[in-house]
Amino acid sequence: MNLIVDVGNTFVKFAVFKNNKLIHKVSFKLSEFKKQYKLLKTDYPKLKNAIISSVGRLSKKHIEIIDKDIKVLQLNYKTKLPFKNLYETPKTLGVDRIALVSASVSHFPNNSALIIDAGSCITYDFVTNKNEYFGGAISPGIVLRYQALHNFTANLPLLQRDQPKTIIGNSTESSIHSGVVIGVIKEIDGVIDQYIAKHQDLTVILTGGDAIFLSNQLKNSIFANSNFLLEGLNFILDFNSK
C-alpha cells in the first residue's frame, strides 16, 4: 500500500493506493496533520511507502511523523521522473505540475496531452507523444478572479462562484459572474483550440477543484478526473520504488 501526501496552499490530502487503485482519501487543515496520520495508520497499518508533494508549508516535524514509520520520498525537481523534463527552469517547476504530467504519461503514454488544472490557479501543461514535457501556462483561477475584483476595486462585492444564467449581466453581481465564469470558459476553450491546431491527436485532461463545475460548460471534448494529481504522485512513487 502507498500513502500519498499532497500539501496544498489551504488543505492537506492523504490518499491510500492499493494495487494502483485509490481506496481512501481525506482532506484536512495542516493543524490536524498528526491526528489524521494516527487515524490513517490505525485503519491502514500495512502502509509501506509514501510520497510527499508540497506546494504549501510543511515542516520537518510533519515529515518526521511519517518518516519514522514509512519510507518517504519527497518530490522535487531532482526526483526520477517517468518523462523527459525539458522545462527551462526545472528548479521552479511546481511539484503539482510534475505530478499531473506523470499521471498523463501513465494514463496516455503514446498521446500528446494538455493537462488543465483548474484550482487556485489554472495551469496548462503540455507533454508530447514521446513523453517530452516542455511547459505550458499559468493564469488566475476562478476564486482568485472574484477576489481580485473585490480587493482591487472600491465598490465591487466579493461573490461566491456561481453559474451565470446569461452572458448579459443585468446587475453588478450577475455581471461579475458573467465576466469571471464565462471569461474562464472562453480562455480554456481558446487555449485548447490553439493546441489542437498544432497537435490533432491531443488528449485534454481537466482536473482540480473547479473541474466538475467547468467540465459540462466547455465546448471541447475533455477527460475529467478530479484525482489525477493523486494518481500521478502514486505513479511517481511506484516508478521510484522499482
Tab-separated table of N, CA and C in Angstrom, residues 51 75-85 90 93 95 98-99 101-102 105 133 232 235-236 239-240:
chain	number	residue	atom	x	y	z
A	51	ILE	N	4.878	9.178	-0.526
A	51	ILE	CA	5.438	10.297	-1.277
A	51	ILE	C	4.793	11.568	-0.754
A	75	LEU	N	9.001	14.670	-3.116
A	75	LEU	CA	9.047	15.037	-4.526
A	75	LEU	C	9.674	16.407	-4.719
A	76	ASN	N	10.676	16.475	-5.617
A	76	ASN	CA	11.268	17.749	-6.027
A	76	ASN	C	11.830	17.587	-7.434
A	77	TYR	N	12.494	18.617	-7.924
A	77	TYR	CA	12.958	18.596	-9.317
A	77	TYR	C	14.056	17.557	-9.558
A	78	LYS	N	14.670	17.042	-8.486
A	78	LYS	CA	15.718	16.037	-8.628
A	78	LYS	C	15.161	14.607	-8.668
A	79	THR	N	13.890	14.448	-8.340
A	79	THR	CA	13.268	13.119	-8.308
A	79	THR	C	13.268	12.485	-9.698
A	80	LYS	N	13.533	11.196	-9.759
A	80	LYS	CA	13.471	10.466	-11.034
A	80	LYS	C	12.035	10.469	-11.539
A	81	LEU	N	11.850	10.914	-12.784
A	81	LEU	CA	10.500	11.083	-13.319
A	81	LEU	C	10.266	10.193	-14.541
A	82	PRO	N	9.002	9.849	-14.807
A	82	PRO	CA	8.679	8.969	-15.948
A	82	PRO	C	8.535	9.720	-17.271
A	83	PHE	N	9.076	10.926	-17.343
A	83	PHE	CA	9.058	11.702	-18.582
A	83	PHE	C	10.327	12.536	-18.680
A	84	LYS	N	10.605	13.035	-19.879
A	84	LYS	CA	11.784	13.880	-20.094
A	84	LYS	C	11.395	15.328	-19.831
A	85	ASN	N	12.003	15.920	-18.825
A	85	ASN	CA	11.662	17.281	-18.412
A	85	ASN	C	12.522	18.292	-19.171
A	90	PRO	N	13.841	23.980	-14.376
A	90	PRO	CA	13.244	22.846	-13.653
A	90	PRO	C	13.150	23.056	-12.147
A	93	LEU	N	9.753	24.560	-11.300
A	93	LEU	CA	8.547	23.858	-11.729
A	93	LEU	C	7.833	23.273	-10.518
A	95	VAL	N	5.719	21.082	-7.962
A	95	VAL	CA	5.593	19.628	-7.824
A	95	VAL	C	4.200	19.159	-8.232
A	98	ILE	N	4.417	18.618	-11.917
A	98	ILE	CA	5.190	17.395	-12.167
A	98	ILE	C	4.288	16.167	-12.009
A	99	ALA	N	3.472	16.180	-10.964
A	99	ALA	CA	2.581	15.039	-10.709
A	99	ALA	C	1.539	14.888	-11.805
A	101	VAL	N	1.727	15.834	-14.990
A	101	VAL	CA	2.354	15.323	-16.214
A	101	VAL	C	2.643	13.833	-16.075
A	102	SER	N	3.067	13.407	-14.901
A	102	SER	CA	3.321	11.983	-14.657
A	102	SER	C	2.051	11.158	-14.798
A	105	VAL	N	1.334	10.708	-18.507
A	105	VAL	CA	2.213	9.704	-19.107
A	105	VAL	C	1.759	8.302	-18.725
A	133	TYR	N	8.202	16.801	-21.903
A	133	TYR	CA	7.462	17.905	-21.292
A	133	TYR	C	8.180	19.227	-21.561
A	232	GLY	N	-1.003	10.667	-10.279
A	232	GLY	CA	0.339	10.967	-10.756
A	232	GLY	C	1.387	10.784	-9.678
A	235	PHE	N	2.003	7.145	-9.214
A	235	PHE	CA	2.807	6.616	-10.318
A	235	PHE	C	4.292	6.950	-10.113
A	236	ILE	N	4.587	8.174	-9.664
A	236	ILE	CA	5.981	8.565	-9.397
A	236	ILE	C	6.567	7.706	-8.280
A	239	PHE	N	7.281	4.343	-9.612
A	239	PHE	CA	8.394	4.457	-10.560
A	239	PHE	C	9.735	4.509	-9.837
A	240	ASN	N	9.760	5.135	-8.666
A	240	ASN	CA	10.992	5.241	-7.894
A	240	ASN	C	11.209	4.070	-6.950
